[in-house]
């Protein structure tokens, strides 16, 4: 899967105590048991794209989406197979039920160093440590972001969260 666009979708299903992963619409055989996870999830920290727990992304990313609710296998397939249309055509109105955040990274969805959330929820993200000469790049659909594995990231508001079950989807291409 090197040097090609890959769709990754993670489905958090609390009723089944599982996290399921889908690559290009196909469910992976490994599911992760979360039944022994204790405590609460606190959202007093801003969410980020491009970095997590000190790990830095070294890949291109595009069309990041966060949903309330655990998607079914057919919903995952629909999201993966959605018709992207022509380059730079907006995908913002596609599969919006339960949408908490949508960051397309297209030129019109970036303003003054801010990745605009097109879900309607207002969870915009500030861009940090980007090199404007290399960060903006061709994406899966229109423009994407090229994270260099160093220290660039997007910091979202603390409101970009799911309550209970959730689904996270994005496209990536390794550098």
Short mmCIF file of N, CA and C in Angstrom, two decimals, residues 12-173:
data_model
loop_
_atom_site.label_atom_id
_atom_site.label_comp_id
_atom_site.label_asym_id
_atom_site.label_seq_id
_atom_site.Cartn_x
_atom_site.Cartn_y
_atom_site.Cartn_z
N UNK A 12 -15.74 2.55 16.34
CA UNK A 12 -15.75 2.28 17.78
C UNK A 12 -17.16 1.86 18.16
N UNK A 13 -17.35 0.56 18.44
CA UNK A 13 -18.65 0.00 18.77
C UNK A 13 -18.65 -0.42 20.23
N UNK A 14 -19.13 0.46 21.10
CA UNK A 14 -19.09 0.19 22.54
C UNK A 14 -20.03 -0.94 22.94
N UNK A 15 -21.14 -1.12 22.22
CA UNK A 15 -22.07 -2.21 22.57
C UNK A 15 -21.44 -3.58 22.34
N UNK A 16 -20.52 -3.68 21.39
CA UNK A 16 -19.81 -4.93 21.13
C UNK A 16 -18.43 -4.93 21.78
N UNK A 17 -18.06 -3.86 22.45
CA UNK A 17 -16.74 -3.72 23.08
C UNK A 17 -15.61 -3.94 22.08
N UNK A 18 -15.78 -3.40 20.87
CA UNK A 18 -14.79 -3.61 19.80
C UNK A 18 -14.47 -2.32 19.06
N UNK A 19 -13.25 -2.27 18.56
CA UNK A 19 -12.86 -1.30 17.55
C UNK A 19 -12.56 -2.10 16.30
N UNK A 20 -13.25 -1.75 15.23
CA UNK A 20 -13.08 -2.46 13.96
C UNK A 20 -12.41 -1.52 12.97
N UNK A 21 -11.49 -2.08 12.17
CA UNK A 21 -10.79 -1.29 11.17
C UNK A 21 -11.15 -1.78 9.78
N UNK A 22 -11.30 -0.82 8.88
CA UNK A 22 -11.59 -1.10 7.48
C UNK A 22 -10.53 -0.41 6.63
N UNK A 23 -9.97 -1.12 5.68
CA UNK A 23 -9.02 -0.56 4.74
C UNK A 23 -9.64 -0.68 3.35
N UNK A 24 -9.80 0.46 2.70
CA UNK A 24 -10.45 0.52 1.38
C UNK A 24 -11.78 -0.22 1.38
N UNK A 25 -12.55 -0.01 2.44
CA UNK A 25 -13.90 -0.56 2.54
C UNK A 25 -13.99 -1.99 3.01
N UNK A 26 -12.85 -2.66 3.21
CA UNK A 26 -12.82 -4.08 3.58
C UNK A 26 -12.46 -4.20 5.06
N UNK A 27 -13.32 -4.91 5.82
CA UNK A 27 -13.07 -5.11 7.24
C UNK A 27 -11.84 -5.97 7.43
N UNK A 28 -10.96 -5.52 8.32
CA UNK A 28 -9.75 -6.27 8.63
C UNK A 28 -10.08 -7.36 9.65
N UNK A 29 -9.32 -8.43 9.63
CA UNK A 29 -9.64 -9.56 10.50
C UNK A 29 -9.42 -9.24 11.97
N UNK A 30 -8.48 -8.38 12.28
CA UNK A 30 -8.24 -8.03 13.68
C UNK A 30 -9.26 -7.01 14.16
N UNK A 31 -9.90 -7.36 15.26
CA UNK A 31 -10.74 -6.41 15.98
C UNK A 31 -10.09 -6.22 17.33
N UNK A 32 -10.24 -5.07 17.90
CA UNK A 32 -9.61 -4.80 19.18
C UNK A 32 -10.65 -4.75 20.27
N UNK A 33 -10.45 -5.60 21.27
CA UNK A 33 -11.36 -5.72 22.41
C UNK A 33 -11.13 -4.54 23.34
N UNK A 34 -12.18 -3.78 23.59
CA UNK A 34 -12.07 -2.64 24.50
C UNK A 34 -12.91 -2.85 25.76
N UNK A 35 -13.30 -4.11 26.01
CA UNK A 35 -14.15 -4.40 27.17
C UNK A 35 -13.44 -4.18 28.50
N UNK A 36 -12.12 -4.26 28.50
CA UNK A 36 -11.38 -4.10 29.75
C UNK A 36 -10.93 -2.67 29.99
N UNK A 37 -11.25 -1.78 29.06
CA UNK A 37 -10.89 -0.38 29.23
C UNK A 37 -11.76 0.20 30.33
N UNK A 38 -11.14 0.80 31.32
CA UNK A 38 -11.89 1.38 32.43
C UNK A 38 -11.67 2.88 32.50
N UNK A 39 -12.48 3.54 33.30
CA UNK A 39 -12.36 4.98 33.45
C UNK A 39 -13.26 5.71 32.49
N UNK A 40 -13.00 6.96 32.32
CA UNK A 40 -13.81 7.78 31.43
C UNK A 40 -12.92 8.44 30.40
N UNK A 41 -13.54 8.84 29.34
CA UNK A 41 -12.83 9.59 28.30
C UNK A 41 -13.13 11.05 28.53
N UNK A 42 -12.11 11.82 28.76
CA UNK A 42 -12.26 13.25 29.00
C UNK A 42 -11.87 14.00 27.74
N UNK A 43 -12.66 14.96 27.36
CA UNK A 43 -12.35 15.75 26.19
C UNK A 43 -11.95 17.17 26.60
N UNK A 44 -11.08 17.26 27.61
CA UNK A 44 -10.61 18.58 27.99
C UNK A 44 -9.35 18.97 27.23
N UNK A 45 -8.90 18.10 26.35
CA UNK A 45 -7.76 18.38 25.49
C UNK A 45 -8.26 18.54 24.05
N UNK A 46 -7.66 19.45 23.34
CA UNK A 46 -8.02 19.63 21.94
C UNK A 46 -7.59 18.40 21.13
N UNK A 47 -8.41 18.00 20.19
CA UNK A 47 -8.05 16.90 19.29
C UNK A 47 -7.07 17.41 18.25
N UNK A 48 -6.26 16.51 17.71
CA UNK A 48 -5.28 16.89 16.70
C UNK A 48 -5.35 15.97 15.50
N UNK A 49 -4.90 16.47 14.38
CA UNK A 49 -4.71 15.69 13.16
C UNK A 49 -3.24 15.85 12.80
N UNK A 50 -2.55 14.75 12.59
CA UNK A 50 -1.14 14.79 12.21
C UNK A 50 -0.18 14.43 13.32
N UNK A 51 -0.68 14.37 14.56
CA UNK A 51 0.16 13.97 15.69
C UNK A 51 -0.74 13.38 16.77
N UNK A 52 -0.20 12.40 17.49
CA UNK A 52 -0.94 11.82 18.61
C UNK A 52 0.06 11.14 19.52
N UNK A 53 0.02 11.49 20.79
CA UNK A 53 0.88 10.88 21.80
C UNK A 53 2.36 10.88 21.39
N UNK A 54 2.79 11.97 20.75
CA UNK A 54 4.18 12.10 20.35
C UNK A 54 4.52 11.49 19.00
N UNK A 55 3.59 10.75 18.42
CA UNK A 55 3.81 10.14 17.11
C UNK A 55 3.45 11.16 16.04
N UNK A 56 4.33 11.35 15.07
CA UNK A 56 4.12 12.33 14.00
C UNK A 56 3.80 11.62 12.69
N UNK A 57 2.80 12.12 12.00
CA UNK A 57 2.40 11.55 10.71
C UNK A 57 3.40 11.94 9.62
N UNK A 58 3.85 10.96 8.86
CA UNK A 58 4.69 11.18 7.70
C UNK A 58 3.93 10.63 6.49
N UNK A 59 2.91 11.38 6.09
CA UNK A 59 2.04 10.94 5.00
C UNK A 59 1.18 12.11 4.55
N UNK A 60 0.61 11.95 3.37
CA UNK A 60 -0.40 12.89 2.90
C UNK A 60 -1.74 12.45 3.47
N UNK A 61 -2.60 13.41 3.79
CA UNK A 61 -3.94 13.09 4.30
C UNK A 61 -4.96 13.94 3.56
N UNK A 62 -6.17 13.41 3.50
CA UNK A 62 -7.26 14.13 2.83
C UNK A 62 -8.60 13.64 3.40
N UNK A 63 -9.59 14.51 3.32
CA UNK A 63 -10.98 14.17 3.65
C UNK A 63 -11.13 13.48 5.01
N UNK A 64 -10.73 14.13 6.08
CA UNK A 64 -10.86 13.58 7.42
C UNK A 64 -12.29 13.83 7.92
N UNK A 65 -12.94 12.77 8.41
CA UNK A 65 -14.31 12.85 8.90
C UNK A 65 -14.44 12.15 10.25
N UNK A 66 -15.24 12.73 11.14
CA UNK A 66 -15.55 12.14 12.43
C UNK A 66 -17.07 12.12 12.56
N UNK A 67 -17.61 10.95 12.95
CA UNK A 67 -19.06 10.77 13.08
C UNK A 67 -19.42 10.28 14.48
N UNK A 68 -20.57 10.72 14.96
CA UNK A 68 -21.20 10.08 16.11
C UNK A 68 -21.85 8.80 15.58
N UNK A 69 -21.69 7.70 16.26
CA UNK A 69 -22.31 6.45 15.86
C UNK A 69 -21.34 5.50 15.20
N UNK A 70 -21.51 4.21 15.49
CA UNK A 70 -20.69 3.16 14.89
C UNK A 70 -21.28 2.79 13.54
N UNK A 71 -20.54 3.02 12.47
CA UNK A 71 -21.02 2.68 11.14
C UNK A 71 -21.12 1.17 10.98
N UNK A 72 -22.13 0.74 10.24
CA UNK A 72 -22.25 -0.67 9.85
C UNK A 72 -21.29 -0.92 8.68
N UNK A 73 -21.09 -2.19 8.34
CA UNK A 73 -20.22 -2.53 7.21
C UNK A 73 -20.72 -1.90 5.92
N UNK A 74 -22.03 -1.85 5.73
CA UNK A 74 -22.57 -1.25 4.50
C UNK A 74 -22.37 0.27 4.49
N UNK A 75 -22.46 0.92 5.64
CA UNK A 75 -22.20 2.36 5.70
C UNK A 75 -20.73 2.66 5.42
N UNK A 76 -19.84 1.82 5.95
CA UNK A 76 -18.41 1.97 5.66
C UNK A 76 -18.17 1.85 4.16
N UNK A 77 -18.77 0.84 3.55
CA UNK A 77 -18.60 0.64 2.11
C UNK A 77 -19.13 1.84 1.33
N UNK A 78 -20.29 2.36 1.72
CA UNK A 78 -20.85 3.53 1.05
C UNK A 78 -19.92 4.73 1.16
N UNK A 79 -19.33 4.93 2.33
CA UNK A 79 -18.41 6.05 2.52
C UNK A 79 -17.17 5.86 1.66
N UNK A 80 -16.64 4.66 1.64
CA UNK A 80 -15.45 4.38 0.82
C UNK A 80 -15.75 4.55 -0.66
N UNK A 81 -16.88 4.06 -1.12
CA UNK A 81 -17.19 4.04 -2.55
C UNK A 81 -17.90 5.30 -3.04
N UNK A 82 -18.10 6.29 -2.18
CA UNK A 82 -18.82 7.47 -2.64
C UNK A 82 -18.16 8.01 -3.89
N UNK A 83 -18.96 8.50 -4.76
CA UNK A 83 -18.46 9.04 -6.03
C UNK A 83 -17.81 10.38 -5.76
N UNK A 84 -16.52 10.46 -6.02
CA UNK A 84 -15.80 11.68 -5.72
C UNK A 84 -15.96 12.75 -6.78
N UNK A 85 -16.44 12.38 -7.94
CA UNK A 85 -16.64 13.41 -8.96
C UNK A 85 -15.33 13.95 -9.49
N UNK A 86 -15.37 15.17 -9.92
CA UNK A 86 -14.19 15.77 -10.52
C UNK A 86 -13.29 16.37 -9.46
N UNK A 87 -12.05 16.54 -9.82
CA UNK A 87 -11.08 17.16 -8.92
C UNK A 87 -11.59 18.52 -8.48
N UNK A 88 -11.40 18.82 -7.21
CA UNK A 88 -11.80 20.07 -6.59
C UNK A 88 -13.31 20.27 -6.51
N UNK A 89 -14.10 19.21 -6.74
CA UNK A 89 -15.54 19.33 -6.51
C UNK A 89 -15.80 19.02 -5.04
N UNK A 90 -16.69 19.75 -4.43
CA UNK A 90 -16.92 19.62 -2.99
C UNK A 90 -17.54 18.27 -2.64
N UNK A 91 -17.01 17.66 -1.58
CA UNK A 91 -17.55 16.41 -1.04
C UNK A 91 -18.30 16.68 0.27
N UNK A 92 -18.45 17.95 0.60
CA UNK A 92 -18.94 18.34 1.91
C UNK A 92 -20.38 17.97 2.18
N UNK A 93 -21.17 17.71 1.16
CA UNK A 93 -22.58 17.38 1.39
C UNK A 93 -22.84 15.88 1.32
N UNK A 94 -21.81 15.07 1.27
CA UNK A 94 -21.98 13.62 1.14
C UNK A 94 -21.88 12.93 2.51
N UNK A 95 -22.82 12.04 2.77
CA UNK A 95 -22.87 11.22 3.98
C UNK A 95 -22.64 12.09 5.22
N UNK A 96 -23.67 12.85 5.56
CA UNK A 96 -23.55 13.84 6.63
C UNK A 96 -24.28 13.46 7.92
N UNK A 97 -25.07 12.39 7.91
CA UNK A 97 -25.81 12.01 9.12
C UNK A 97 -24.84 11.65 10.25
N UNK A 98 -24.93 12.35 11.38
CA UNK A 98 -24.05 12.10 12.52
C UNK A 98 -22.69 12.75 12.42
N UNK A 99 -22.47 13.53 11.38
CA UNK A 99 -21.16 14.13 11.15
C UNK A 99 -20.83 15.16 12.23
N UNK A 100 -19.69 14.97 12.88
CA UNK A 100 -19.21 15.88 13.93
C UNK A 100 -18.12 16.80 13.39
N UNK A 101 -17.33 16.29 12.44
CA UNK A 101 -16.26 17.09 11.86
C UNK A 101 -15.93 16.61 10.46
N UNK A 102 -15.67 17.56 9.56
CA UNK A 102 -15.26 17.25 8.18
C UNK A 102 -14.23 18.28 7.77
N UNK A 103 -13.02 17.81 7.56
CA UNK A 103 -11.94 18.67 7.12
C UNK A 103 -11.47 18.17 5.77
N UNK A 104 -11.89 18.87 4.69
CA UNK A 104 -11.59 18.43 3.33
C UNK A 104 -10.18 18.79 2.90
N UNK A 105 -9.61 19.83 3.50
CA UNK A 105 -8.28 20.36 3.18
C UNK A 105 -8.21 20.99 1.80
N UNK A 106 -9.35 21.17 1.13
CA UNK A 106 -9.36 21.84 -0.17
C UNK A 106 -9.10 23.33 0.02
N UNK A 107 -8.59 23.96 -1.03
CA UNK A 107 -8.22 25.37 -0.96
C UNK A 107 -9.29 26.28 -0.38
N UNK A 108 -10.53 26.10 -0.81
CA UNK A 108 -11.63 26.94 -0.31
C UNK A 108 -12.01 26.64 1.13
N UNK A 109 -11.49 25.55 1.67
CA UNK A 109 -11.80 25.16 3.05
C UNK A 109 -10.64 25.45 3.99
N UNK A 110 -9.70 26.29 3.52
CA UNK A 110 -8.58 26.76 4.33
C UNK A 110 -8.62 28.28 4.30
N UNK A 111 -8.52 28.90 5.47
CA UNK A 111 -8.57 30.35 5.53
C UNK A 111 -7.65 30.87 6.62
N UNK A 112 -6.64 31.64 6.24
CA UNK A 112 -5.73 32.28 7.19
C UNK A 112 -5.15 31.30 8.21
N UNK A 113 -4.64 30.18 7.73
CA UNK A 113 -4.02 29.20 8.62
C UNK A 113 -4.99 28.37 9.43
N UNK A 114 -6.25 28.29 8.97
CA UNK A 114 -7.28 27.52 9.66
C UNK A 114 -7.91 26.54 8.69
N UNK A 115 -7.96 25.26 9.09
CA UNK A 115 -8.69 24.24 8.32
C UNK A 115 -10.15 24.31 8.78
N UNK A 116 -11.01 24.74 7.87
CA UNK A 116 -12.42 24.94 8.22
C UNK A 116 -13.16 23.61 8.30
N UNK A 117 -13.96 23.46 9.33
CA UNK A 117 -14.81 22.29 9.50
C UNK A 117 -16.07 22.51 8.70
N UNK A 118 -16.31 21.66 7.71
CA UNK A 118 -17.47 21.79 6.83
C UNK A 118 -18.64 20.90 7.25
N UNK A 119 -18.60 20.39 8.49
CA UNK A 119 -19.71 19.57 8.99
C UNK A 119 -20.88 20.42 9.45
N UNK A 120 -20.63 21.72 9.66
CA UNK A 120 -21.64 22.60 10.22
C UNK A 120 -21.53 22.72 11.73
N UNK A 121 -20.57 22.02 12.33
CA UNK A 121 -20.40 22.03 13.77
C UNK A 121 -19.41 23.08 14.27
N UNK A 122 -18.67 23.70 13.35
CA UNK A 122 -17.75 24.77 13.73
C UNK A 122 -16.47 24.31 14.40
N UNK A 123 -16.04 23.08 14.16
CA UNK A 123 -14.82 22.55 14.79
C UNK A 123 -13.60 22.80 13.91
N UNK A 124 -13.31 24.08 13.69
CA UNK A 124 -12.19 24.48 12.85
C UNK A 124 -10.87 24.12 13.52
N UNK A 125 -9.83 23.95 12.72
CA UNK A 125 -8.52 23.57 13.25
C UNK A 125 -7.43 24.53 12.83
N UNK A 126 -6.60 24.92 13.76
CA UNK A 126 -5.45 25.78 13.48
C UNK A 126 -4.27 24.94 13.01
N UNK A 127 -3.59 25.42 11.97
CA UNK A 127 -2.43 24.74 11.42
C UNK A 127 -1.18 25.19 12.17
N UNK A 128 -0.33 24.25 12.58
CA UNK A 128 0.88 24.57 13.32
C UNK A 128 2.10 23.99 12.63
N UNK A 129 3.18 24.76 12.59
CA UNK A 129 4.51 24.34 12.13
C UNK A 129 4.54 23.86 10.69
N UNK A 130 3.67 24.42 9.86
CA UNK A 130 3.64 23.97 8.46
C UNK A 130 4.64 24.75 7.62
N UNK A 131 5.16 24.09 6.61
CA UNK A 131 5.98 24.75 5.60
C UNK A 131 5.08 24.94 4.39
N UNK A 132 4.67 26.17 4.13
CA UNK A 132 3.68 26.41 3.07
C UNK A 132 4.15 25.92 1.71
N UNK A 133 5.46 25.79 1.50
CA UNK A 133 5.96 25.34 0.21
C UNK A 133 5.75 23.84 -0.01
N UNK A 134 5.57 23.06 1.06
CA UNK A 134 5.44 21.60 0.92
C UNK A 134 4.19 21.03 1.58
N UNK A 135 3.50 21.78 2.42
CA UNK A 135 2.37 21.24 3.19
C UNK A 135 1.14 21.04 2.32
N UNK A 136 0.83 22.01 1.47
CA UNK A 136 -0.33 21.91 0.58
C UNK A 136 0.07 21.09 -0.63
N UNK A 137 -0.68 20.01 -0.88
CA UNK A 137 -0.29 19.09 -1.94
C UNK A 137 -1.56 18.50 -2.55
N UNK A 138 -1.40 17.77 -3.65
CA UNK A 138 -2.54 17.09 -4.26
C UNK A 138 -3.07 16.04 -3.30
N UNK A 139 -4.38 15.99 -3.14
CA UNK A 139 -5.00 15.00 -2.27
C UNK A 139 -5.71 13.94 -3.07
N UNK A 140 -6.45 13.10 -2.38
CA UNK A 140 -7.28 12.10 -3.05
C UNK A 140 -8.37 12.80 -3.86
N UNK A 141 -8.93 13.84 -3.27
CA UNK A 141 -9.93 14.66 -3.93
C UNK A 141 -9.49 16.11 -3.78
N UNK A 142 -9.08 16.74 -4.84
CA UNK A 142 -8.64 18.13 -4.73
C UNK A 142 -7.34 18.23 -3.97
N UNK A 143 -7.28 19.17 -3.03
CA UNK A 143 -6.08 19.42 -2.26
C UNK A 143 -6.06 18.59 -0.99
N UNK A 144 -4.88 18.13 -0.60
CA UNK A 144 -4.69 17.46 0.67
C UNK A 144 -3.54 18.11 1.40
N UNK A 145 -3.19 17.58 2.56
CA UNK A 145 -2.07 18.09 3.34
C UNK A 145 -0.97 17.05 3.38
N UNK A 146 0.27 17.51 3.31
CA UNK A 146 1.44 16.65 3.34
C UNK A 146 2.14 16.84 4.69
N UNK A 147 1.89 15.93 5.62
CA UNK A 147 2.54 15.98 6.93
C UNK A 147 3.93 15.36 6.78
N UNK A 148 4.96 16.07 7.26
CA UNK A 148 6.34 15.67 6.99
C UNK A 148 6.96 14.77 8.06
N UNK A 149 6.20 14.37 9.07
CA UNK A 149 6.73 13.49 10.10
C UNK A 149 7.58 14.20 11.12
N UNK A 150 7.63 15.51 11.04
CA UNK A 150 8.47 16.28 11.95
C UNK A 150 7.64 16.86 13.10
N UNK A 151 6.96 17.98 12.84
CA UNK A 151 6.21 18.62 13.93
C UNK A 151 4.97 19.37 13.46
N UNK A 152 4.54 19.17 12.22
CA UNK A 152 3.36 19.88 11.74
C UNK A 152 2.09 19.12 12.12
N UNK A 153 1.04 19.87 12.45
CA UNK A 153 -0.22 19.25 12.87
C UNK A 153 -1.34 20.28 12.82
N UNK A 154 -2.56 19.77 13.00
CA UNK A 154 -3.75 20.62 13.07
C UNK A 154 -4.35 20.42 14.45
N UNK A 155 -4.61 21.51 15.14
CA UNK A 155 -5.21 21.46 16.46
C UNK A 155 -6.67 21.90 16.35
N UNK A 156 -7.57 20.96 16.71
CA UNK A 156 -9.01 21.20 16.61
C UNK A 156 -9.55 21.68 17.95
N UNK A 157 -10.78 22.11 17.92
CA UNK A 157 -11.41 22.54 19.17
C UNK A 157 -11.72 21.33 20.05
N UNK A 158 -11.95 21.56 21.32
CA UNK A 158 -12.29 20.47 22.24
C UNK A 158 -13.71 19.97 22.01
N UNK A 159 -14.48 20.63 21.16
CA UNK A 159 -15.86 20.22 20.89
C UNK A 159 -15.96 19.16 19.80
N UNK A 160 -14.88 18.87 19.11
CA UNK A 160 -14.89 17.89 18.02
C UNK A 160 -14.79 16.48 18.59
N UNK A 161 -15.84 16.04 19.26
CA UNK A 161 -15.79 14.74 19.90
C UNK A 161 -17.06 13.96 19.62
N UNK A 162 -17.00 12.69 19.91
CA UNK A 162 -18.18 11.83 19.77
C UNK A 162 -18.64 11.43 21.16
N UNK A 163 -19.91 11.14 21.26
CA UNK A 163 -20.45 10.68 22.55
C UNK A 163 -20.83 9.21 22.39
N UNK A 164 -20.04 8.32 22.97
CA UNK A 164 -20.30 6.89 22.83
C UNK A 164 -19.66 6.34 21.58
N UNK A 165 -20.45 5.62 20.79
CA UNK A 165 -19.94 5.02 19.55
C UNK A 165 -19.50 6.11 18.58
N UNK A 166 -18.51 5.77 17.76
CA UNK A 166 -18.05 6.75 16.79
C UNK A 166 -17.33 6.10 15.62
N UNK A 167 -17.18 6.88 14.56
CA UNK A 167 -16.49 6.43 13.36
C UNK A 167 -15.57 7.55 12.90
N UNK A 168 -14.34 7.17 12.57
CA UNK A 168 -13.34 8.11 12.06
C UNK A 168 -12.90 7.59 10.70
N UNK A 169 -12.88 8.47 9.70
CA UNK A 169 -12.51 8.07 8.35
C UNK A 169 -11.57 9.10 7.73
N UNK A 170 -10.60 8.63 6.97
CA UNK A 170 -9.73 9.54 6.24
C UNK A 170 -8.99 8.78 5.14
N UNK A 171 -8.44 9.55 4.21
CA UNK A 171 -7.57 9.03 3.17
C UNK A 171 -6.14 9.38 3.51
N UNK A 172 -5.20 8.47 3.25
CA UNK A 172 -3.79 8.78 3.44
C UNK A 172 -2.94 8.11 2.37
N UNK A 173 -1.76 8.69 2.19
CA UNK A 173 -0.79 8.17 1.23
C UNK A 173 0.58 8.35 1.85
#
